Amino acid sequence: MPNILVTNDDGVNASGIQALAAALDAIGAVTVIAPERNWSAAGHPKTLHKPLRMGQVTWPDGRVAFACSGAPSDCVALGLLGAADVTFDLVVSGINSAYNLGTDVIYSGTVAGAMESIINGVPALAISLGGEESGAASRDVAETTAAVIAAEIAGEVLVKGLPAQTLLNINLPRLSRAELRGVLSTRLGRRVYRDVLDKRVDPWGRLYYWFGGEVPTGIAEDGSDIGAVENGYVSVTPLGIDLTSYATLARLEGWHFPVVGSTR
Ligand code: MN
């Protein structure tokens, strides 16, 4: 039976990770190592300046999960380095309580957990569910649906494998299985952020700031993750970790860079 490490960024007691772990029991031996607090939009930290701790919590279903003081990326690093005395075949991160579409993947702690895994050579999935605005199903129904679909895709990953340093970023609208229109393989779409700087004054006259504004929207192009979920589909986007811009690399050949070194 494959060993599966489950993490998230909403925290170890979030409902999404509990549904996910329960569904993954069907295809492997599940170990949960998740952050003790919410790390949403905290990106990909590597905690080096202070110790990391792993406590244990018991979920309502009786499962004992590890609650870690670090970020999702720390949880996965700890797990893959043997903190739970298990060698893992797959890492699954989620179910996040909001979409991770387009450039959200740069900020996402959920995706960072999966990224940490593929950096270390273990295939990974990230799963995110749209918010209330994305569909009419109750959170329970939508999370159970997303968890079962994630487990089915995870089973396929265990059979087929993924190319090195590749993860699957999965997003689903908040719908029941019968309401979902299908599963589409997609590319990252274009998010439109509507951040507004909220500048305030504290009781001592000093300025402080909040990032405010509306929930991000996106351009629902065909073939994109945003287009898929907006049309009621499950979106599956393969993500790599090579951020090189190859088109630019080719163009740089014609540039006059500074001449350095002694062999002129
Ligand atoms: Mn989150």
PDB file of C-alpha atoms and ligand atoms in Angstrom:
ATOM      1  CA  MET A   1       0.000   0.000   0.000  1.00  0.00           C
ATOM      2  CA  PRO A   2       1.446   3.414  -0.896  1.00  0.00           C
ATOM      3  CA  ASN A   3       2.258   5.873   1.876  1.00  0.00           C
ATOM      4  CA  ILE A   4       0.566   9.238   1.426  1.00  0.00           C
ATOM      5  CA  LEU A   5       1.494  12.432   3.269  1.00  0.00           C
ATOM      6  CA  VAL A   6      -1.388  14.890   3.622  1.00  0.00           C
ATOM      7  CA  THR A   7      -0.940  18.555   4.462  1.00  0.00           C
ATOM      8  CA  ASN A   8      -2.755  21.873   3.938  1.00  0.00           C
ATOM      9  CA  ASP A   9      -2.397  25.590   4.619  1.00  0.00           C
ATOM     10  CA  ASP A  10      -5.722  26.265   6.386  1.00  0.00           C
ATOM     11  CA  GLY A  11      -4.514  24.472   9.503  1.00  0.00           C
ATOM     12  CA  VAL A  12      -4.693  20.935  10.859  1.00  0.00           C
ATOM     13  CA  ASN A  13      -8.254  21.313  12.166  1.00  0.00           C
ATOM     14  CA  ALA A  14      -9.786  22.641   8.928  1.00  0.00           C
ATOM     15  CA  SER A  15     -12.675  20.586   7.521  1.00  0.00           C
ATOM     16  CA  GLY A  16     -11.103  20.292   4.054  1.00  0.00           C
ATOM     17  CA  ILE A  17      -8.037  18.316   5.122  1.00  0.00           C
ATOM     18  CA  GLN A  18     -10.169  15.976   7.230  1.00  0.00           C
ATOM     19  CA  ALA A  19     -12.395  15.137   4.249  1.00  0.00           C
ATOM     20  CA  LEU A  20      -9.303  14.677   2.071  1.00  0.00           C
ATOM     21  CA  ALA A  21      -7.531  12.320   4.479  1.00  0.00           C
ATOM     22  CA  ALA A  22     -10.705  10.228   4.852  1.00  0.00           C
ATOM     23  CA  ALA A  23     -11.051   9.817   1.069  1.00  0.00           C
ATOM     24  CA  LEU A  24      -7.353   8.961   0.635  1.00  0.00           C
ATOM     25  CA  ASP A  25      -7.680   6.087   3.133  1.00  0.00           C
ATOM     26  CA  ALA A  26      -9.205   4.165   0.209  1.00  0.00           C
ATOM     27  CA  ILE A  27      -5.945   4.192  -1.789  1.00  0.00           C
ATOM     28  CA  GLY A  28      -3.109   4.311   0.735  1.00  0.00           C
ATOM     29  CA  ALA A  29      -1.794   4.590   4.248  1.00  0.00           C
ATOM     30  CA  VAL A  30      -2.342   8.221   5.218  1.00  0.00           C
ATOM     31  CA  THR A  31      -0.160  10.316   7.540  1.00  0.00           C
ATOM     32  CA  VAL A  32      -1.260  13.879   8.263  1.00  0.00           C
ATOM     33  CA  ILE A  33       1.318  16.569   9.041  1.00  0.00           C
ATOM     34  CA  ALA A  34      -0.321  19.983   8.853  1.00  0.00           C
ATOM     35  CA  PRO A  35       0.287  23.439  10.308  1.00  0.00           C
ATOM     36  CA  GLU A  36      -1.154  24.212  13.721  1.00  0.00           C
ATOM     37  CA  ARG A  37      -2.400  27.572  12.389  1.00  0.00           C
ATOM     38  CA  ASN A  38      -3.590  29.117   9.124  1.00  0.00           C
ATOM     39  CA  TRP A  39      -0.794  29.844   6.592  1.00  0.00           C
ATOM     40  CA  SER A  40      -2.988  30.844   3.644  1.00  0.00           C
ATOM     41  CA  ALA A  41      -1.127  33.057   1.137  1.00  0.00           C
ATOM     42  CA  ALA A  42       2.105  32.574   3.108  1.00  0.00           C
ATOM     43  CA  GLY A  43       3.993  31.129   0.140  1.00  0.00           C
ATOM     44  CA  HIS A  44       6.942  28.792   0.524  1.00  0.00           C
ATOM     45  CA  PRO A  45       8.932  29.402   3.719  1.00  0.00           C
ATOM     46  CA  LYS A  46      11.775  27.242   4.935  1.00  0.00           C
ATOM     47  CA  THR A  47      12.077  27.726   8.678  1.00  0.00           C
ATOM     48  CA  LEU A  48      15.792  27.860   9.506  1.00  0.00           C
ATOM     49  CA  HIS A  49      15.991  30.442  12.298  1.00  0.00           C
ATOM     50  CA  LYS A  50      14.002  28.599  14.960  1.00  0.00           C
ATOM     51  CA  PRO A  51      13.134  25.002  15.866  1.00  0.00           C
ATOM     52  CA  LEU A  52      10.106  23.208  14.451  1.00  0.00           C
ATOM     53  CA  ARG A  53       7.787  21.232  16.680  1.00  0.00           C
ATOM     54  CA  MET A  54       5.227  18.517  15.936  1.00  0.00           C
ATOM     55  CA  GLY A  55       2.402  17.947  18.399  1.00  0.00           C
ATOM     56  CA  GLN A  56      -0.516  15.564  17.964  1.00  0.00           C
ATOM     57  CA  VAL A  57      -4.214  16.313  17.674  1.00  0.00           C
ATOM     58  CA  THR A  58      -7.136  13.883  17.507  1.00  0.00           C
ATOM     59  CA  TRP A  59      -9.769  14.646  14.904  1.00  0.00           C
ATOM     60  CA  PRO A  60     -13.509  14.027  15.413  1.00  0.00           C
ATOM     61  CA  ASP A  61     -13.173  10.833  13.305  1.00  0.00           C
ATOM     62  CA  GLY A  62     -10.539   9.503  15.714  1.00  0.00           C
ATOM     63  CA  ARG A  63      -7.495   9.995  13.464  1.00  0.00           C
ATOM     64  CA  VAL A  64      -4.364  11.292  15.162  1.00  0.00           C
ATOM     65  CA  ALA A  65      -2.724  14.009  13.058  1.00  0.00           C
ATOM     66  CA  PHE A  66       0.586  15.803  13.530  1.00  0.00           C
ATOM     67  CA  ALA A  67       0.189  19.546  14.162  1.00  0.00           C
ATOM     68  CA  CYS A  68       3.368  21.343  13.132  1.00  0.00           C
ATOM     69  CA  SER A  69       4.580  24.786  14.205  1.00  0.00           C
ATOM     70  CA  GLY A  70       5.852  25.541  10.684  1.00  0.00           C
ATOM     71  CA  ALA A  71       4.418  26.351   7.259  1.00  0.00           C
ATOM     72  CA  PRO A  72       2.961  23.771   4.849  1.00  0.00           C
ATOM     73  CA  SER A  73       6.334  23.610   3.078  1.00  0.00           C
ATOM     74  CA  ASP A  74       7.982  22.875   6.444  1.00  0.00           C
ATOM     75  CA  CYS A  75       5.416  20.135   7.156  1.00  0.00           C
ATOM     76  CA  VAL A  76       6.255  18.403   3.880  1.00  0.00           C
ATOM     77  CA  ALA A  77      10.009  18.829   4.365  1.00  0.00           C
ATOM     78  CA  LEU A  78       9.724  17.335   7.854  1.00  0.00           C
ATOM     79  CA  GLY A  79       7.663  14.430   6.565  1.00  0.00           C
ATOM     80  CA  LEU A  80       9.969  13.641   3.646  1.00  0.00           C
ATOM     81  CA  LEU A  81      13.030  13.833   5.916  1.00  0.00           C
ATOM     82  CA  GLY A  82      11.546  11.159   8.165  1.00  0.00           C
ATOM     83  CA  ALA A  83       9.903  13.029  11.046  1.00  0.00           C
ATOM     84  CA  ALA A  84       7.026  10.505  11.081  1.00  0.00           C
ATOM     85  CA  ASP A  85       9.304   7.496  10.382  1.00  0.00           C
ATOM     86  CA  VAL A  86       7.496   6.854   7.084  1.00  0.00           C
ATOM     87  CA  THR A  87       8.828   6.956   3.501  1.00  0.00           C
ATOM     88  CA  PHE A  88       6.222   8.659   1.323  1.00  0.00           C
ATOM     89  CA  ASP A  89       5.165   7.819  -2.240  1.00  0.00           C
ATOM     90  CA  LEU A  90       2.841  10.792  -2.715  1.00  0.00           C
ATOM     91  CA  VAL A  91       2.032  14.137  -1.088  1.00  0.00           C
ATOM     92  CA  VAL A  92      -1.474  15.613  -1.271  1.00  0.00           C
ATOM     93  CA  SER A  93      -2.119  19.189  -0.110  1.00  0.00           C
ATOM     94  CA  GLY A  94      -5.592  20.583   0.585  1.00  0.00           C
ATOM     95  CA  ILE A  95      -8.479  20.817   0.375  1.00  0.00           C
ATOM     96  CA  ASN A  96      -7.995  24.574   0.421  1.00  0.00           C
ATOM     97  CA  SER A  97     -11.072  26.617   1.263  1.00  0.00           C
ATOM     98  CA  ALA A  98     -10.708  28.887  -1.797  1.00  0.00           C
ATOM     99  CA  TYR A  99      -9.465  28.582  -5.397  1.00  0.00           C
ATOM    100  CA  ASN A 100      -5.778  28.632  -6.285  1.00  0.00           C
ATOM    101  CA  LEU A 101      -5.942  29.776  -9.915  1.00  0.00           C
ATOM    102  CA  GLY A 102      -3.461  31.554 -12.175  1.00  0.00           C
ATOM    103  CA  THR A 103      -0.876  33.533 -10.209  1.00  0.00           C
ATOM    104  CA  ASP A 104      -2.526  32.491  -6.932  1.00  0.00           C
ATOM    105  CA  VAL A 105      -0.152  29.516  -7.129  1.00  0.00           C
ATOM    106  CA  ILE A 106       2.767  31.861  -6.344  1.00  0.00           C
ATOM    107  CA  TYR A 107       1.187  32.952  -3.033  1.00  0.00           C
ATOM    108  CA  SER A 108      -0.521  29.700  -2.104  1.00  0.00           C
ATOM    109  CA  GLY A 109       0.636  27.713   0.904  1.00  0.00           C
ATOM    110  CA  THR A 110      -1.436  24.796  -0.415  1.00  0.00           C
ATOM    111  CA  VAL A 111       0.515  24.718  -3.676  1.00  0.00           C
ATOM    112  CA  ALA A 112       3.778  25.358  -1.773  1.00  0.00           C
ATOM    113  CA  GLY A 113       3.227  22.123   0.163  1.00  0.00           C
ATOM    114  CA  ALA A 114       2.986  20.225  -3.132  1.00  0.00           C
ATOM    115  CA  MET A 115       5.962  22.177  -4.570  1.00  0.00           C
ATOM    116  CA  GLU A 116       8.137  21.205  -1.606  1.00  0.00           C
ATOM    117  CA  SER A 117       7.347  17.599  -2.378  1.00  0.00           C
ATOM    118  CA  ILE A 118       8.340  17.696  -6.045  1.00  0.00           C
ATOM    119  CA  ILE A 119      11.537  19.595  -5.195  1.00  0.00           C
ATOM    120  CA  ASN A 120      12.352  16.500  -3.140  1.00  0.00           C
ATOM    121  CA  GLY A 121      11.428  14.075  -5.902  1.00  0.00           C
ATOM    122  CA  VAL A 122       8.035  12.896  -4.635  1.00  0.00           C
ATOM    123  CA  PRO A 123       4.962  13.411  -6.864  1.00  0.00           C
ATOM    124  CA  ALA A 124       2.277  15.698  -5.456  1.00  0.00           C
ATOM    125  CA  LEU A 125      -1.210  17.123  -5.865  1.00  0.00           C
ATOM    126  CA  ALA A 126      -2.749  20.346  -4.583  1.00  0.00           C
ATOM    127  CA  ILE A 127      -6.542  20.571  -4.253  1.00  0.00           C
ATOM    128  CA  SER A 128      -8.578  23.748  -3.833  1.00  0.00           C
ATOM    129  CA  LEU A 129     -12.320  24.311  -3.668  1.00  0.00           C
ATOM    130  CA  GLY A 130     -14.024  27.524  -4.733  1.00  0.00           C
ATOM    131  CA  GLY A 131     -15.733  29.695  -2.132  1.00  0.00           C
ATOM    132  CA  GLU A 132     -19.473  30.059  -1.594  1.00  0.00           C
ATOM    133  CA  GLU A 133     -19.803  32.147  -4.746  1.00  0.00           C
ATOM    134  CA  SER A 134     -18.573  29.256  -6.911  1.00  0.00           C
ATOM    135  CA  GLY A 135     -21.560  26.939  -6.508  1.00  0.00           C
ATOM    136  CA  ALA A 136     -24.705  26.075  -4.580  1.00  0.00           C
ATOM    137  CA  ALA A 137     -23.602  22.851  -2.855  1.00  0.00           C
ATOM    138  CA  SER A 138     -23.119  22.875   0.905  1.00  0.00           C
ATOM    139  CA  ARG A 139     -19.527  22.926   2.119  1.00  0.00           C
ATOM    140  CA  ASP A 140     -19.856  19.351   3.396  1.00  0.00           C
ATOM    141  CA  VAL A 141     -21.115  17.992   0.080  1.00  0.00           C
ATOM    142  CA  ALA A 142     -18.578  19.961  -1.940  1.00  0.00           C
ATOM    143  CA  GLU A 143     -15.645  18.943   0.264  1.00  0.00           C
ATOM    144  CA  THR A 144     -16.616  15.271   0.209  1.00  0.00           C
ATOM    145  CA  THR A 145     -17.019  15.455  -3.575  1.00  0.00           C
ATOM    146  CA  ALA A 146     -13.647  17.189  -3.978  1.00  0.00           C
ATOM    147  CA  ALA A 147     -11.959  14.706  -1.643  1.00  0.00           C
ATOM    148  CA  VAL A 148     -13.247  11.649  -3.510  1.00  0.00           C
ATOM    149  CA  ILE A 149     -12.292  13.129  -6.891  1.00  0.00           C
ATOM    150  CA  ALA A 150      -8.854  14.055  -5.521  1.00  0.00           C
ATOM    151  CA  ALA A 151      -8.383  10.488  -4.281  1.00  0.00           C
ATOM    152  CA  GLU A 152      -9.366   9.106  -7.697  1.00  0.00           C
ATOM    153  CA  ILE A 153      -6.844  11.388  -9.427  1.00  0.00           C
ATOM    154  CA  ALA A 154      -4.232  10.518  -6.773  1.00  0.00           C
ATOM    155  CA  GLY A 155      -4.819   6.834  -7.550  1.00  0.00           C
ATOM    156  CA  GLU A 156      -4.172   7.549 -11.221  1.00  0.00           C
ATOM    157  CA  VAL A 157      -0.962   9.434 -10.333  1.00  0.00           C
ATOM    158  CA  LEU A 158       0.244   6.410  -8.334  1.00  0.00           C
ATOM    159  CA  VAL A 159      -0.374   4.165 -11.362  1.00  0.00           C
ATOM    160  CA  LYS A 160       0.859   6.458 -14.162  1.00  0.00           C
ATOM    161  CA  GLY A 161       3.417   8.536 -12.266  1.00  0.00           C
ATOM    162  CA  LEU A 162       4.206  12.155 -13.093  1.00  0.00           C
ATOM    163  CA  PRO A 163       7.269  13.568 -14.883  1.00  0.00           C
ATOM    164  CA  ALA A 164      10.056  14.676 -12.513  1.00  0.00           C
ATOM    165  CA  GLN A 165       9.382  17.952 -10.690  1.00  0.00           C
ATOM    166  CA  THR A 166       5.750  18.111 -11.785  1.00  0.00           C
ATOM    167  CA  LEU A 167       2.625  18.421  -9.645  1.00  0.00           C
ATOM    168  CA  LEU A 168      -1.070  18.578 -10.419  1.00  0.00           C
ATOM    169  CA  ASN A 169      -2.940  21.678  -9.238  1.00  0.00           C
ATOM    170  CA  ILE A 170      -6.625  20.776  -8.977  1.00  0.00           C
ATOM    171  CA  ASN A 171      -9.473  23.278  -8.532  1.00  0.00           C
ATOM    172  CA  LEU A 172     -13.176  22.522  -8.230  1.00  0.00           C
ATOM    173  CA  PRO A 173     -16.248  24.732  -8.020  1.00  0.00           C
ATOM    174  CA  ARG A 174     -18.504  24.141  -5.020  1.00  0.00           C
ATOM    175  CA  LEU A 175     -20.799  21.617  -6.718  1.00  0.00           C
ATOM    176  CA  SER A 176     -22.009  18.068  -6.164  1.00  0.00           C
ATOM    177  CA  ARG A 177     -20.551  15.287  -8.310  1.00  0.00           C
ATOM    178  CA  ALA A 178     -23.713  15.189 -10.439  1.00  0.00           C
ATOM    179  CA  GLU A 179     -23.545  18.956 -11.029  1.00  0.00           C
ATOM    180  CA  LEU A 180     -19.897  18.994 -12.134  1.00  0.00           C
ATOM    181  CA  ARG A 181     -19.655  19.007 -15.937  1.00  0.00           C
ATOM    182  CA  GLY A 182     -16.404  17.069 -16.300  1.00  0.00           C
ATOM    183  CA  VAL A 183     -12.649  17.226 -15.737  1.00  0.00           C
ATOM    184  CA  LEU A 184     -10.447  19.417 -17.949  1.00  0.00           C
ATOM    185  CA  SER A 185      -6.663  19.553 -18.266  1.00  0.00           C
ATOM    186  CA  THR A 186      -5.784  23.234 -18.240  1.00  0.00           C
ATOM    187  CA  ARG A 187      -3.035  25.870 -18.212  1.00  0.00           C
ATOM    188  CA  LEU A 188      -2.765  28.657 -15.644  1.00  0.00           C
ATOM    189  CA  GLY A 189      -5.092  31.521 -16.486  1.00  0.00           C
ATOM    190  CA  ARG A 190      -4.807  35.211 -15.729  1.00  0.00           C
ATOM    191  CA  ARG A 191      -5.946  36.377 -12.330  1.00  0.00           C
ATOM    192  CA  VAL A 192      -7.103  39.970 -11.929  1.00  0.00           C
ATOM    193  CA  TYR A 193      -6.360  41.272  -8.441  1.00  0.00           C
ATOM    194  CA  ARG A 194      -8.347  44.206  -7.119  1.00  0.00           C
ATOM    195  CA  ASP A 195      -6.158  45.056  -4.142  1.00  0.00           C
ATOM    196  CA  VAL A 196      -6.657  48.453  -2.562  1.00  0.00           C
ATOM    197  CA  LEU A 197      -4.300  49.870   0.046  1.00  0.00           C
ATOM    198  CA  ASP A 198      -6.196  50.546   3.256  1.00  0.00           C
ATOM    199  CA  LYS A 199      -4.082  53.073   5.171  1.00  0.00           C
ATOM    200  CA  ARG A 200      -5.081  53.704   8.795  1.00  0.00           C
ATOM    201  CA  VAL A 201      -3.772  55.452  11.890  1.00  0.00           C
ATOM    202  CA  ASP A 202      -3.166  53.608  15.168  1.00  0.00           C
ATOM    203  CA  PRO A 203      -3.957  55.126  18.611  1.00  0.00           C
ATOM    204  CA  TRP A 204      -0.403  56.511  18.765  1.00  0.00           C
ATOM    205  CA  GLY A 205      -0.662  58.351  15.471  1.00  0.00           C
ATOM    206  CA  ARG A 206       1.422  55.874  13.483  1.00  0.00           C
ATOM    207  CA  LEU A 207       0.316  54.655  10.074  1.00  0.00           C
ATOM    208  CA  TYR A 208      -0.474  51.011   9.451  1.00  0.00           C
ATOM    209  CA  TYR A 209      -1.692  49.197   6.369  1.00  0.00           C
ATOM    210  CA  TRP A 210      -4.072  46.459   5.235  1.00  0.00           C
ATOM    211  CA  PHE A 211      -4.314  44.964   1.780  1.00  0.00           C
ATOM    212  CA  GLY A 212      -8.022  45.450   1.129  1.00  0.00           C
ATOM    213  CA  GLY A 213     -10.269  45.460  -1.923  1.00  0.00           C
ATOM    214  CA  GLU A 214     -12.455  42.902  -3.587  1.00  0.00           C
ATOM    215  CA  VAL A 215     -11.988  39.182  -4.101  1.00  0.00           C
ATOM    216  CA  PRO A 216      -9.787  38.591  -7.186  1.00  0.00           C
ATOM    217  CA  THR A 217     -11.511  37.769 -10.454  1.00  0.00           C
ATOM    218  CA  GLY A 218      -9.970  36.351 -13.599  1.00  0.00           C
ATOM    219  CA  ILE A 219     -10.130  36.103 -17.355  1.00  0.00           C
ATOM    220  CA  ALA A 220     -12.127  32.970 -18.181  1.00  0.00           C
ATOM    221  CA  GLU A 221     -10.265  31.977 -21.354  1.00  0.00           C
ATOM    222  CA  ASP A 222     -10.853  28.578 -22.943  1.00  0.00           C
ATOM    223  CA  GLY A 223      -8.171  26.113 -21.920  1.00  0.00           C
ATOM    224  CA  SER A 224      -7.348  27.950 -18.703  1.00  0.00           C
ATOM    225  CA  ASP A 225      -7.993  26.890 -15.117  1.00  0.00           C
ATOM    226  CA  ILE A 226     -10.178  29.953 -14.583  1.00  0.00           C
ATOM    227  CA  GLY A 227     -12.245  29.169 -17.682  1.00  0.00           C
ATOM    228  CA  ALA A 228     -12.736  25.568 -16.540  1.00  0.00           C
ATOM    229  CA  VAL A 229     -14.038  26.266 -13.026  1.00  0.00           C
ATOM    230  CA  GLU A 230     -16.208  29.166 -14.169  1.00  0.00           C
ATOM    231  CA  ASN A 231     -17.937  26.745 -16.549  1.00  0.00           C
ATOM    232  CA  GLY A 232     -18.506  24.107 -13.870  1.00  0.00           C
ATOM    233  CA  TYR A 233     -15.560  21.793 -14.619  1.00  0.00           C
ATOM    234  CA  VAL A 234     -12.846  20.324 -12.427  1.00  0.00           C
ATOM    235  CA  SER A 235      -9.552  21.919 -13.504  1.00  0.00           C
ATOM    236  CA  VAL A 236      -6.314  19.903 -13.499  1.00  0.00           C
ATOM    237  CA  THR A 237      -3.213  22.004 -14.238  1.00  0.00           C
ATOM    238  CA  PRO A 238       0.226  20.371 -14.358  1.00  0.00           C
ATOM    239  CA  LEU A 239       2.792  22.690 -12.779  1.00  0.00           C
ATOM    240  CA  GLY A 240       6.589  22.521 -12.991  1.00  0.00           C
ATOM    241  CA  ILE A 241       9.196  24.378 -10.970  1.00  0.00           C
ATOM    242  CA  ASP A 242      11.448  25.650 -13.765  1.00  0.00           C
ATOM    243  CA  LEU A 243      10.611  29.381 -13.895  1.00  0.00           C
ATOM    244  CA  THR A 244      13.143  30.063 -16.679  1.00  0.00           C
ATOM    245  CA  SER A 245      11.704  32.184 -19.478  1.00  0.00           C
ATOM    246  CA  TYR A 246      13.061  30.203 -22.435  1.00  0.00           C
ATOM    247  CA  ALA A 247      11.753  32.710 -24.991  1.00  0.00           C
ATOM    248  CA  THR A 248      13.754  35.454 -23.257  1.00  0.00           C
ATOM    249  CA  LEU A 249      16.807  33.223 -22.883  1.00  0.00           C
ATOM    250  CA  ALA A 250      16.961  32.841 -26.662  1.00  0.00           C
ATOM    251  CA  ARG A 251      16.626  36.622 -27.182  1.00  0.00           C
ATOM    252  CA  LEU A 252      19.442  37.397 -24.707  1.00  0.00           C
ATOM    253  CA  GLU A 253      21.945  35.886 -27.147  1.00  0.00           C
ATOM    254  CA  GLY A 254      21.976  39.130 -29.125  1.00  0.00           C
ATOM    255  CA  TRP A 255      22.596  41.341 -26.081  1.00  0.00           C
ATOM    256  CA  HIS A 256      25.854  43.203 -25.359  1.00  0.00           C
ATOM    257  CA  PHE A 257      26.549  42.202 -21.774  1.00  0.00           C
ATOM    258  CA  PRO A 258      29.433  43.798 -19.835  1.00  0.00           C
ATOM    259  CA  VAL A 259      32.808  42.271 -20.746  1.00  0.00           C
ATOM    260  CA  VAL A 260      34.372  40.733 -17.631  1.00  0.00           C
ATOM    261  CA  GLY A 261      37.327  38.505 -16.819  1.00  0.00           C
ATOM    262  CA  SER A 262      40.931  38.601 -18.060  1.00  0.00           C
ATOM    263  CA  THR A 263      40.619  36.734 -21.380  1.00  0.00           C
ATOM    264  CA  ARG A 264      39.746  39.679 -23.681  1.00  0.00           C
TER     265      ARG A 264
HETATM  266 MN    MN B   1      -5.758  28.343   2.577  1.00  0.00          MN
END
